[in-house]
CSV table of C-alpha atoms in Angstrom, one decimal:
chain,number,residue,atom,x,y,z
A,66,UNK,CA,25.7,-19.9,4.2
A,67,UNK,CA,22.2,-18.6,5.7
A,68,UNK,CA,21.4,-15.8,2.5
A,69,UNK,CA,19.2,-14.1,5.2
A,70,UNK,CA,21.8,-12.9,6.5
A,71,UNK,CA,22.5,-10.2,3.6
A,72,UNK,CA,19.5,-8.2,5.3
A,73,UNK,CA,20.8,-8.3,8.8
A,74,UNK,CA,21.0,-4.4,8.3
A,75,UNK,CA,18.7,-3.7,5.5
A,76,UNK,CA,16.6,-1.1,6.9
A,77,UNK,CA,19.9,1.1,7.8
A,78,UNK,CA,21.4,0.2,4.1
A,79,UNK,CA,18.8,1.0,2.1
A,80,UNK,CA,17.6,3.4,1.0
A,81,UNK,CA,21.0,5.7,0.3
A,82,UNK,CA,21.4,9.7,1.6
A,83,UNK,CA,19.6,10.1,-1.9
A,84,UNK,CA,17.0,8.1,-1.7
A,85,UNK,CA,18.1,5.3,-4.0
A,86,UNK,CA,16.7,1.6,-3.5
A,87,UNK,CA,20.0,-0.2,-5.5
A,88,UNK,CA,19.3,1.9,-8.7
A,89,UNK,CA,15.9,3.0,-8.1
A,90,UNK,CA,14.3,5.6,-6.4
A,91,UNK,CA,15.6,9.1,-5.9
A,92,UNK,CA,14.1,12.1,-6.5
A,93,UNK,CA,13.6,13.7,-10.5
A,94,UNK,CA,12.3,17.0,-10.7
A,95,UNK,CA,13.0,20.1,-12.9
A,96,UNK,CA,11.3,22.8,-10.4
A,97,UNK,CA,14.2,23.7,-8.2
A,98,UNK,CA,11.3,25.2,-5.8
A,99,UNK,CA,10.2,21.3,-5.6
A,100,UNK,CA,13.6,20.1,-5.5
A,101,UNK,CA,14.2,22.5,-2.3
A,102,UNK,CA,10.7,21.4,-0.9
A,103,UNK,CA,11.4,18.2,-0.7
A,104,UNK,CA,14.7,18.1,0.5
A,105,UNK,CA,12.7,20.2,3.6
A,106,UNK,CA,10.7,17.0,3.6
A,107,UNK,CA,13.9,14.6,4.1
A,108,UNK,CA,15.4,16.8,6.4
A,109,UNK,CA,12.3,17.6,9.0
A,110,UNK,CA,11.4,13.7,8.5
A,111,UNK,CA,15.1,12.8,9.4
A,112,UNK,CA,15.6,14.9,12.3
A,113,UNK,CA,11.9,14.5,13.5
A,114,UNK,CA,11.4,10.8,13.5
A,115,UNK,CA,14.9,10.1,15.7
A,116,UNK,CA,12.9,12.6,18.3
A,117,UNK,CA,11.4,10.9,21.6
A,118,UNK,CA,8.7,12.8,21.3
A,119,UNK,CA,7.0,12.5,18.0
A,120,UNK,CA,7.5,8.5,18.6
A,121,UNK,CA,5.7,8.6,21.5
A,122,UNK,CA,3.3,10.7,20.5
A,123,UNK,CA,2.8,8.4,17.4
A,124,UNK,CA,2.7,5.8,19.3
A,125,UNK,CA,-0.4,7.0,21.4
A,126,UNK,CA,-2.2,8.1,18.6
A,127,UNK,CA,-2.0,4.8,17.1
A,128,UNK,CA,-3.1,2.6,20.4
A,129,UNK,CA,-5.7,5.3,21.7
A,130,UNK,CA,-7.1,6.7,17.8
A,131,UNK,CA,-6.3,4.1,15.5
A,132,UNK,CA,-7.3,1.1,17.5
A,133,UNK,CA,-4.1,-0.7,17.2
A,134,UNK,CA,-2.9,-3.3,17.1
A,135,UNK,CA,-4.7,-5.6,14.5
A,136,UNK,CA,-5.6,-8.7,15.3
A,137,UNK,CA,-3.7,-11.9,13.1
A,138,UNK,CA,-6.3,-13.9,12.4
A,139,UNK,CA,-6.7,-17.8,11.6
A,140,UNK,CA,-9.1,-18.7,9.0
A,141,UNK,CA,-9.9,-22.2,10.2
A,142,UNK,CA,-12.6,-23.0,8.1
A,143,UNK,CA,-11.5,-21.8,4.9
A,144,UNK,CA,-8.2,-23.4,5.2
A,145,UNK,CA,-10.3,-26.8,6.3
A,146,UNK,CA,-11.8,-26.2,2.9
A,147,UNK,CA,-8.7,-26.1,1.0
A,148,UNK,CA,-6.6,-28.7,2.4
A,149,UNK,CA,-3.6,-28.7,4.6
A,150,UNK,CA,-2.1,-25.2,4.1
A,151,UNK,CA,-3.3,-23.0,7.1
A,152,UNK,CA,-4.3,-19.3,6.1
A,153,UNK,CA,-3.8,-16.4,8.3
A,154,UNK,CA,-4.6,-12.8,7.9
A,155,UNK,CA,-3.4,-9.3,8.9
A,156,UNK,CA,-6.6,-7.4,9.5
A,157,UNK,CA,-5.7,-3.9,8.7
A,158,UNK,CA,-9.9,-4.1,7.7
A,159,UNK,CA,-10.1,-3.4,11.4
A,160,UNK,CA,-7.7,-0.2,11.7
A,161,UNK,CA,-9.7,2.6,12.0
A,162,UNK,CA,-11.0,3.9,8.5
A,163,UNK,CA,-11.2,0.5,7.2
A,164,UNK,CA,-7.8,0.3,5.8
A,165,UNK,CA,-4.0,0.0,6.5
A,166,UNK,CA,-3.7,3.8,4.7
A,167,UNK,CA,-3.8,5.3,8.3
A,168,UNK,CA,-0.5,4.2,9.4
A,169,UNK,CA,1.3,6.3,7.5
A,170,UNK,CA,-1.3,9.3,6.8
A,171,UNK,CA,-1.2,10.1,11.1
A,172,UNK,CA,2.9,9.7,10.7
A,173,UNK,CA,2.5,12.2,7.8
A,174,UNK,CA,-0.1,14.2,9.3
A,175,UNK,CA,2.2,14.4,12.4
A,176,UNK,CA,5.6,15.2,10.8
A,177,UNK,CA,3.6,17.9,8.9
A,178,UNK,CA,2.5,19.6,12.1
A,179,UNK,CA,5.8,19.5,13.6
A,180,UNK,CA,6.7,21.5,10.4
A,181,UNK,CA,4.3,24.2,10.5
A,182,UNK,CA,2.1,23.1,7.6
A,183,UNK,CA,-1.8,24.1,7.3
A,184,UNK,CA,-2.9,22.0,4.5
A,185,UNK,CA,-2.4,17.9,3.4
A,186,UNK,CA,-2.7,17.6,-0.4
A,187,UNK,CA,-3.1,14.1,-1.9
A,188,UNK,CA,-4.6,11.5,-4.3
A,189,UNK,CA,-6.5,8.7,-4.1
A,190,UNK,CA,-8.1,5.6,-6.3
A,191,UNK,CA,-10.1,3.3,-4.2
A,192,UNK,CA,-10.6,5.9,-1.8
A,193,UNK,CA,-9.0,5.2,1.2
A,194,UNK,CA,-6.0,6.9,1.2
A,195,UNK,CA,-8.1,10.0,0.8
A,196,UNK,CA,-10.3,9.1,3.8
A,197,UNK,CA,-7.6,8.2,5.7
A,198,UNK,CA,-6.1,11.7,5.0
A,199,UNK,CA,-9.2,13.8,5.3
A,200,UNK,CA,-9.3,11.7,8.9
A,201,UNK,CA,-5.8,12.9,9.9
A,202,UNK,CA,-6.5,16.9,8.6
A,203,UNK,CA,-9.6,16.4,11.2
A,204,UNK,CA,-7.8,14.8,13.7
A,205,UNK,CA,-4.9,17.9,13.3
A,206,UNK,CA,-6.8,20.7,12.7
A,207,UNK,CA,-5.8,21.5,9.1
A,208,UNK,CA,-7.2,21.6,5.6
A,209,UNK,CA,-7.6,18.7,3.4
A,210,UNK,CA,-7.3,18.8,-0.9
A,211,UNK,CA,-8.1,15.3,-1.9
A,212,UNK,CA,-7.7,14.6,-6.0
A,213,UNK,CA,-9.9,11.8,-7.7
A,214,UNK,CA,-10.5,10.6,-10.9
A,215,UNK,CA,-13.9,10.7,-12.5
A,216,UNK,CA,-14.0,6.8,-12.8
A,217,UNK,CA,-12.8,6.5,-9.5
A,218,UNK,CA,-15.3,8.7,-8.1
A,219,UNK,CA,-18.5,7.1,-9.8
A,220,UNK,CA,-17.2,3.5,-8.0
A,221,UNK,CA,-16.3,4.8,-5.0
A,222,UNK,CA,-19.1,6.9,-4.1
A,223,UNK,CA,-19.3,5.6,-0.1
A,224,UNK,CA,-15.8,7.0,-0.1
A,225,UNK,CA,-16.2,9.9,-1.1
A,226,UNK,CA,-19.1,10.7,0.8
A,227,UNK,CA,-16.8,10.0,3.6
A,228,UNK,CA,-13.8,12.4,2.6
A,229,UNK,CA,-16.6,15.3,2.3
A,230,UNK,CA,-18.1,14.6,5.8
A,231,UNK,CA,-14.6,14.8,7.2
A,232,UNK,CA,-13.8,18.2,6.1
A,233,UNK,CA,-11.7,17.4,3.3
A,234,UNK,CA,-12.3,19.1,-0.7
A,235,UNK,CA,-12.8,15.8,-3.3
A,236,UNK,CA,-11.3,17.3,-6.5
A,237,UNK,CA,-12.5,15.5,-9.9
A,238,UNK,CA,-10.0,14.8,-12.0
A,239,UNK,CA,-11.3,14.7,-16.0
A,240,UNK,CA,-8.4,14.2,-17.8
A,241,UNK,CA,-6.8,11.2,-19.5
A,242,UNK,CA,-7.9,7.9,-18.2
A,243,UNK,CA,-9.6,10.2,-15.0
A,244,UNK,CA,-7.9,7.1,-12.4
A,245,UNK,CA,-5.0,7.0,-10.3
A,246,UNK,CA,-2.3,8.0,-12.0
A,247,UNK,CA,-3.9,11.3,-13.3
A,248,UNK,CA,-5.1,11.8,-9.9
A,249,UNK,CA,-1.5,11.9,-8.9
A,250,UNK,CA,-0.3,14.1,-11.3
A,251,UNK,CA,-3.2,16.6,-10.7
A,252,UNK,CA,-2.3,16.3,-7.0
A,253,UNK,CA,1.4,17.0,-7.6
A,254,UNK,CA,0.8,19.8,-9.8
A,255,UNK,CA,-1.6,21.7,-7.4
A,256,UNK,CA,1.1,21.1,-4.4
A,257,UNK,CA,3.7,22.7,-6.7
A,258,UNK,CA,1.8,25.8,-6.4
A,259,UNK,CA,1.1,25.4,-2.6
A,260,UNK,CA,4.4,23.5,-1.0
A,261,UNK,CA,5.1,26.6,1.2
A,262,UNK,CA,2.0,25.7,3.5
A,263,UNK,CA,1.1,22.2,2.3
A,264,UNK,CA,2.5,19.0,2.1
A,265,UNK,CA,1.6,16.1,-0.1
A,266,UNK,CA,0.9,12.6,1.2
A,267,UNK,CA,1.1,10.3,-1.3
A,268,UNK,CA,-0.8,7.5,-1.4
A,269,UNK,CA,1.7,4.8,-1.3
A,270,UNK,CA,5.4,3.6,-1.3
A,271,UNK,CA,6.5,5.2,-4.6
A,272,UNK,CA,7.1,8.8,-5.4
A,273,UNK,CA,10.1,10.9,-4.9
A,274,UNK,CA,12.6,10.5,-1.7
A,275,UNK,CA,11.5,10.8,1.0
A,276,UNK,CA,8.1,9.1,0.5
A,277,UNK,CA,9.4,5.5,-0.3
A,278,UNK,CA,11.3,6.1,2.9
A,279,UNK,CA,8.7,7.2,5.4
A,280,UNK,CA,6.0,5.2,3.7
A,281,UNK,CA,7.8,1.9,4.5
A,282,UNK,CA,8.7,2.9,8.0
A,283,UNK,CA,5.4,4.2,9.1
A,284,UNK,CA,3.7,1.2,7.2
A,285,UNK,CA,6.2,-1.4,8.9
A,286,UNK,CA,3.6,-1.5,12.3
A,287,UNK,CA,1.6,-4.0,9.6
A,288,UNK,CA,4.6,-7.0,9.9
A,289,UNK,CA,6.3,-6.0,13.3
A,290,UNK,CA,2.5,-7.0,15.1
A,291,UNK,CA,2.0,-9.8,12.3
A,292,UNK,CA,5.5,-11.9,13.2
A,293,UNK,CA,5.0,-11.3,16.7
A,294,UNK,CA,1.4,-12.1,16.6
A,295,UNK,CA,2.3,-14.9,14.6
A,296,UNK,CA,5.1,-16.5,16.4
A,297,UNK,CA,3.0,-16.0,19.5
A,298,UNK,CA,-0.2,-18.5,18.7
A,299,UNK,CA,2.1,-20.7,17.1
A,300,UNK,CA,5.0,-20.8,18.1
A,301,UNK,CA,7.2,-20.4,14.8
A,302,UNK,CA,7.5,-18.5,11.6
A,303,UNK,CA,4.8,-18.4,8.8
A,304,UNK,CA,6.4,-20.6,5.5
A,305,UNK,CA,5.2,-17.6,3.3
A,306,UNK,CA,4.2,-14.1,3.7
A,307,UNK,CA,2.2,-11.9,0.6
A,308,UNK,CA,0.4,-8.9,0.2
A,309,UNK,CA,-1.2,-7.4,-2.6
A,310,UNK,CA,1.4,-5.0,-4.6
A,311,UNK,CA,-0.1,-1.2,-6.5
A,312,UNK,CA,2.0,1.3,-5.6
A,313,UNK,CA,3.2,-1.3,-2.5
A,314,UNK,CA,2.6,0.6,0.9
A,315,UNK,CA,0.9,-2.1,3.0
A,316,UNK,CA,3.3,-5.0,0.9
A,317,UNK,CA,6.1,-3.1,2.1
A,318,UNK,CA,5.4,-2.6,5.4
A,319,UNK,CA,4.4,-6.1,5.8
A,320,UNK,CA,7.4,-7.6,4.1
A,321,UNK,CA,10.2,-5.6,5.9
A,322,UNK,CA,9.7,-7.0,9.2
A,323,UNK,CA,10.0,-10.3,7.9
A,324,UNK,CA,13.0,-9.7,5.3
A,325,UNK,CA,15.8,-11.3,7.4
A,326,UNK,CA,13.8,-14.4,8.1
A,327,UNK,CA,13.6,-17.8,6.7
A,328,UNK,CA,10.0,-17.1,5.0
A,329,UNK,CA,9.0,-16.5,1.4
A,330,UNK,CA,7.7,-13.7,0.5
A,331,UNK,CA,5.0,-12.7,-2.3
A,332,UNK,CA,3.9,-9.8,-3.8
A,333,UNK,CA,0.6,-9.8,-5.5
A,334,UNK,CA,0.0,-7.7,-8.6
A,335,UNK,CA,-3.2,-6.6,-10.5
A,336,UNK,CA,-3.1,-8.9,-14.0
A,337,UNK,CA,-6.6,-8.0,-14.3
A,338,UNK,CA,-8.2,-9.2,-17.9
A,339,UNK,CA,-4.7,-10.8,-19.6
A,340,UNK,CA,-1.3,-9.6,-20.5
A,341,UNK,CA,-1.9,-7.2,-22.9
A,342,UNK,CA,-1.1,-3.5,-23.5
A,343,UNK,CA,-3.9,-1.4,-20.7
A,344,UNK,CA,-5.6,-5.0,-19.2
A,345,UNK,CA,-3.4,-5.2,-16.6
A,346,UNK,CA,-1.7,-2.9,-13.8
A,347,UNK,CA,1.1,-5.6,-13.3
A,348,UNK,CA,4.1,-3.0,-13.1
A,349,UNK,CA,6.9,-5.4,-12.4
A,350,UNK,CA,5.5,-8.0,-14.3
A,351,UNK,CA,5.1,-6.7,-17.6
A,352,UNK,CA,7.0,-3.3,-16.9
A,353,UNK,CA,10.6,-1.8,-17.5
A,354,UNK,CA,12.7,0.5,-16.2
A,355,UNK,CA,11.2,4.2,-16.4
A,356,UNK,CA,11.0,7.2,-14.2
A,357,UNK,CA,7.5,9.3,-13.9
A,358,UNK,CA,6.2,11.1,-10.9
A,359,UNK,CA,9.2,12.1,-9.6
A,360,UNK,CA,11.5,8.6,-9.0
A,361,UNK,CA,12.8,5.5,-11.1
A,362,UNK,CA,11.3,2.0,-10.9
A,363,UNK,CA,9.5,-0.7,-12.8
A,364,UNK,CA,6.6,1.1,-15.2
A,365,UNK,CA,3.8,0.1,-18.1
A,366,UNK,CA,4.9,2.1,-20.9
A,367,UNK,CA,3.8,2.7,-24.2
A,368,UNK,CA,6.2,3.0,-26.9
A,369,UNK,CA,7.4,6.3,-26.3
A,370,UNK,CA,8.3,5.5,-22.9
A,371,UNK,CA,5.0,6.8,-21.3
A,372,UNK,CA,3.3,5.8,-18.8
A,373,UNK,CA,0.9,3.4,-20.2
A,374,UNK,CA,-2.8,3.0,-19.8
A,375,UNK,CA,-3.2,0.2,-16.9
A,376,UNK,CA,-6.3,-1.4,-16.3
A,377,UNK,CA,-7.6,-3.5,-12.5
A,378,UNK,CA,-11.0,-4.1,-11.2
A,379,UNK,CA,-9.5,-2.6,-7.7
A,380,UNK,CA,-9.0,1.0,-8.2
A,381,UNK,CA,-6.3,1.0,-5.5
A,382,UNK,CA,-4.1,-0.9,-7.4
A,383,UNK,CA,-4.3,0.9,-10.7
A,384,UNK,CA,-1.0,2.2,-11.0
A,385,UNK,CA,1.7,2.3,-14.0
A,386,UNK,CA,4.3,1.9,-11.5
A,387,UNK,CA,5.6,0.6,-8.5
A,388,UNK,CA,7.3,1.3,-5.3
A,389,UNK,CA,11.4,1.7,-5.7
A,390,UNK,CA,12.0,-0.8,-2.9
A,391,UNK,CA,9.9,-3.3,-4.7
A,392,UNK,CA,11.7,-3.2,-7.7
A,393,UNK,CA,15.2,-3.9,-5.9
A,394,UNK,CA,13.7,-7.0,-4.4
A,395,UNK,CA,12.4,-7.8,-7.4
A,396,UNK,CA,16.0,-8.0,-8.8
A,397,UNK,CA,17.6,-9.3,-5.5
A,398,UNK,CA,15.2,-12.2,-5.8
A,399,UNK,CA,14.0,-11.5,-2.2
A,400,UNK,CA,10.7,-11.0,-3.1
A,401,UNK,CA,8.5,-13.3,-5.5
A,402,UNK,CA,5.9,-11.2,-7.7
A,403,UNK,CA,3.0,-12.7,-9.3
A,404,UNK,CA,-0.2,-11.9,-10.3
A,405,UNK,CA,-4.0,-12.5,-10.1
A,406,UNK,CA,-7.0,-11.8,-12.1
A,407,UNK,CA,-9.7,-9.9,-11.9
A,408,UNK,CA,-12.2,-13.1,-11.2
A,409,UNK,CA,-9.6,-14.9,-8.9
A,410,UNK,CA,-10.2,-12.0,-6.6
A,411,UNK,CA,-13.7,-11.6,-6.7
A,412,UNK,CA,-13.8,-15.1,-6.4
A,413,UNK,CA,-11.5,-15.3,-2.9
A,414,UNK,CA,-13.6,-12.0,-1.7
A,415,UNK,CA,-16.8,-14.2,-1.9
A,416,UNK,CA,-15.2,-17.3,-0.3
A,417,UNK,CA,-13.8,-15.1,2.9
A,418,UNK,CA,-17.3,-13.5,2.9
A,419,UNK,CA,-19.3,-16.5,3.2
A,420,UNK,CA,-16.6,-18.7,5.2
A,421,UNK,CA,-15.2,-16.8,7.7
A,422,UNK,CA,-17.2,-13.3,8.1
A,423,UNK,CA,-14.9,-11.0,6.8
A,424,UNK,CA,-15.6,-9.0,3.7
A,425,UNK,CA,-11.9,-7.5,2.1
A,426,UNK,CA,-11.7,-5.2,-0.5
A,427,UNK,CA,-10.9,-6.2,-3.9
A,428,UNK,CA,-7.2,-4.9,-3.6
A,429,UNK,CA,-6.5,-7.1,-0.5
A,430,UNK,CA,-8.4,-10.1,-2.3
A,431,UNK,CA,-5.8,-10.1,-4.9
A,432,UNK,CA,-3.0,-11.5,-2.4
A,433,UNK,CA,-5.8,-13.7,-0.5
A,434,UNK,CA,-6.9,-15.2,-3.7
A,435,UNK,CA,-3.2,-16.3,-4.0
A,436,UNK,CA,-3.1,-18.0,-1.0
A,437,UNK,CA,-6.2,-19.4,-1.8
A,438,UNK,CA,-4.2,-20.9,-5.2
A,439,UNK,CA,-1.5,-22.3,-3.4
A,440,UNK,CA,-3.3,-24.2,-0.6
A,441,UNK,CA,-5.5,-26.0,-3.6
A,442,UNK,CA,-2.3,-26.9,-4.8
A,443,UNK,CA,0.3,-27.8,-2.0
A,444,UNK,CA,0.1,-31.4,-1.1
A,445,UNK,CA,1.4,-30.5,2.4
A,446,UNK,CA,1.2,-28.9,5.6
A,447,UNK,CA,2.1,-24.8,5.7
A,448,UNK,CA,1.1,-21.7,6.5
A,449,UNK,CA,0.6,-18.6,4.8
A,450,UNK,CA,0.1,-15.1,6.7
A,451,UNK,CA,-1.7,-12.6,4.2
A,452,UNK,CA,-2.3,-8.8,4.5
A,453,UNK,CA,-5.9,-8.1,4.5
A,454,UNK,CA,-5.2,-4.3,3.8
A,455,UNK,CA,-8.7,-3.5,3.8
A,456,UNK,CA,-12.2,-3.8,4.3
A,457,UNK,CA,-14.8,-4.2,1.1
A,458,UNK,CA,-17.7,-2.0,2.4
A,459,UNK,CA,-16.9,0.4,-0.4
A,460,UNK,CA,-16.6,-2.2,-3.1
A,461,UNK,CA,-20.0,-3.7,-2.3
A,462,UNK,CA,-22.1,-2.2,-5.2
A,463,UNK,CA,-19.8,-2.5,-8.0
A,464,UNK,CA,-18.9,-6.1,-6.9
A,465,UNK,CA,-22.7,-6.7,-6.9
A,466,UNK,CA,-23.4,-5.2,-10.2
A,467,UNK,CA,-20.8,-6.4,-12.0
A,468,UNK,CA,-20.0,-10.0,-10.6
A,469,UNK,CA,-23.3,-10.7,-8.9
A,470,UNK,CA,-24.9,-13.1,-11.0
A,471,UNK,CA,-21.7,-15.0,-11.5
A,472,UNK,CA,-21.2,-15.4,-8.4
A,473,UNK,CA,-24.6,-16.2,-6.9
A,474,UNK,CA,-24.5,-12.8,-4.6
């Protein structure tokens, strides 16, 4: 019996009319103002995406704005280095603003023009997401609210200079542990008191229905141009798939395409300095079962059932939770989650770098420095296709401060 064959119809199974992933996902909110607001969500992102016209128009903005597609790309020389196994990457580092975060922010920006919104609202850690966004309010005319934490801000200063230039407000946010996930609460709570002309793009795959939903569909371009790309220079299937997993919006959309195939796929989580309480931001490693911002999943939680303090050297993937889907493929077994350290990706960042040309940014280096771990240790021919999410410009002077002398930079 071929097990792939359970996901034959996976994208029309999953996720439920309620947004549910298995048991996770959905959509928890007390304000029945939200609870209405996002149901308009659901509804205008139902009816809208079936429409001829916003797929073709999404489809032109992506070709004739975004640049697509990405180029798959074969690191020859660092996979000579390693051994046998060959190493491919996805280079969303070549989508336009750096980073795979476009997909989905032009499909959001898009569905929230067909609506009749003025404003995007959002968060962001590493700073992509927001540039991404403050590049779709540009592109469509509207206002752009981008929320930040403090810490984030003072690593990610390139970015942010790049949100303000765009148009869009960078918001501090000085509370708690001033990084992602305060960021997204602080973004939620402002679009509470704006959801009549705004609409909040989250940053990822996680959050209430629909965002899992139109996250992963939006973010699926990544694996339908990988396989085909793939299958195209050689002629068959990669042996394992894996991208790096934080909230999970470019693991997602890379994984889906391939979910009915023979080929193993990884998800690659933040371990950061160890396994202990805040030195990690491994959700569904070291997480449970918990619902906060809005849907149920894996989550780091203290022992109150609070989200707990999370800790990674990428501030894109510093988040106590995790996508819905990935936590049902977590328990399916469909997808294998591991995780890397803080070093290990710094480490494979320097060895693309100086080997093949490319400089990633810490998040994506947490699934190439995976692959990098596996071809040291398989004894055989295969080949891995990675998700190189984004480029490392903005991680260049806190990589240099912080691991430059170790690593000879």
């Amino acid at each position: 019996m071929n097990k792939y064959r359970d996901y034959d119809n996976y994208t029309k199974e999953y996720p439920n009319e309620e947004g549910y992933f298995g048991k996770y996902g959905g959509a928890f909110m007390d304000d029945p103002e939200l609870v209405k607001a996002f149901q308009e969500y659901a509804d205008g992102y139902n009816t809208i995406a079936q429409s001829s016209q916003f797929i073709s128009e999404l489809r032109r903005i992506r070709k004739d704005f975004q640049g697509r597609p990405t180029p798959t790309y074969h690191c020859q020389r660092l996979s000579n280095l390693l051994g046998m196994t060959q190493i491919y990457v996805k280079r969303e580092d070549l989508n336009h603003t750096g980073a795979h975060k476009l997909n989905h922010c032009m499909g959001e920006g898009l569905l929230a023009k067909y609506m009749g919104k003025k404003k995007l609202i959002a968060e962001t850690g590493a700073g992509q997401h927001g540039v991404a966004l403050a590049t779709a309010a540009a592109y469509f005319g509207m206002e752009c609210d981008i929320y930040m934490g403090e810490v984030d801000i003072a690593k990610q200063a390139p970015n942010v200079a790049r949100m303000k230039l765009l148009g869009a407000r960078v918001i501090p946010v000085s509370f708690g542990a001033k990084t992602l996930k305060e960021a997204v609460d602080a973004a939620f709570n402002a679009y509470a008191e704006e959801y009549r002309d705004a609409i909040y793009c989250i940053g990822t795959a996680a959050g209430p229905h629909p965002f899992p939903l139109m996250v992963r569909d939006f973010q699926s371009v990544v694996g339908q141009e990988a396989r085909a790309q793939f299958i195209e220079q050689t002629g068959h299937l990669p042996d394992k798939v894996m991208a790096a997993v934080g909230g999970g919006s470019n693991a997602i959309g890379t994984f889906i395409p391939f979910i009915a195939d023979p080929v193993e796929l990884i998800g690659v989580e933040p371990g950061g300095r160890g396994a202990g309480y805040g030195e990690n931001a491994a959700s569904i490693t070291y997480g449970r079962e918990g619902v906060m911002h809005g849907f149920n999943s894996y989550m780091l939680a203290d022992e109150d059932g609070a989200p707990a303090a999370v800790y990674s050297n990428a501030s894109g993937l510093d988040y106590p939770s995790v996508g819905p889907e990935h936590a049902m493929l977590r328990d399916q077994g469909r997808v294998n989650y591991v995780t890397v350290s803080d070093e290990e990706a710094i480490e494979a960042l320097v060895m693309l770098s100086k080997y093949e040309g490319i400089i990633p940014a810490i998040e994506s280096s947490h699934a190439l420095a995976h692959a990098i771990k596996l071809a040291r240790e398989v004894g055989k021919p295969e080949s891995i296709l990675v998700t190189l999410s984004g480029r490392g410009d903005k991680d260049l002077d806190y990589v240099l401060e912080n691991y430059g002398e170790k690593f000879n930079i």
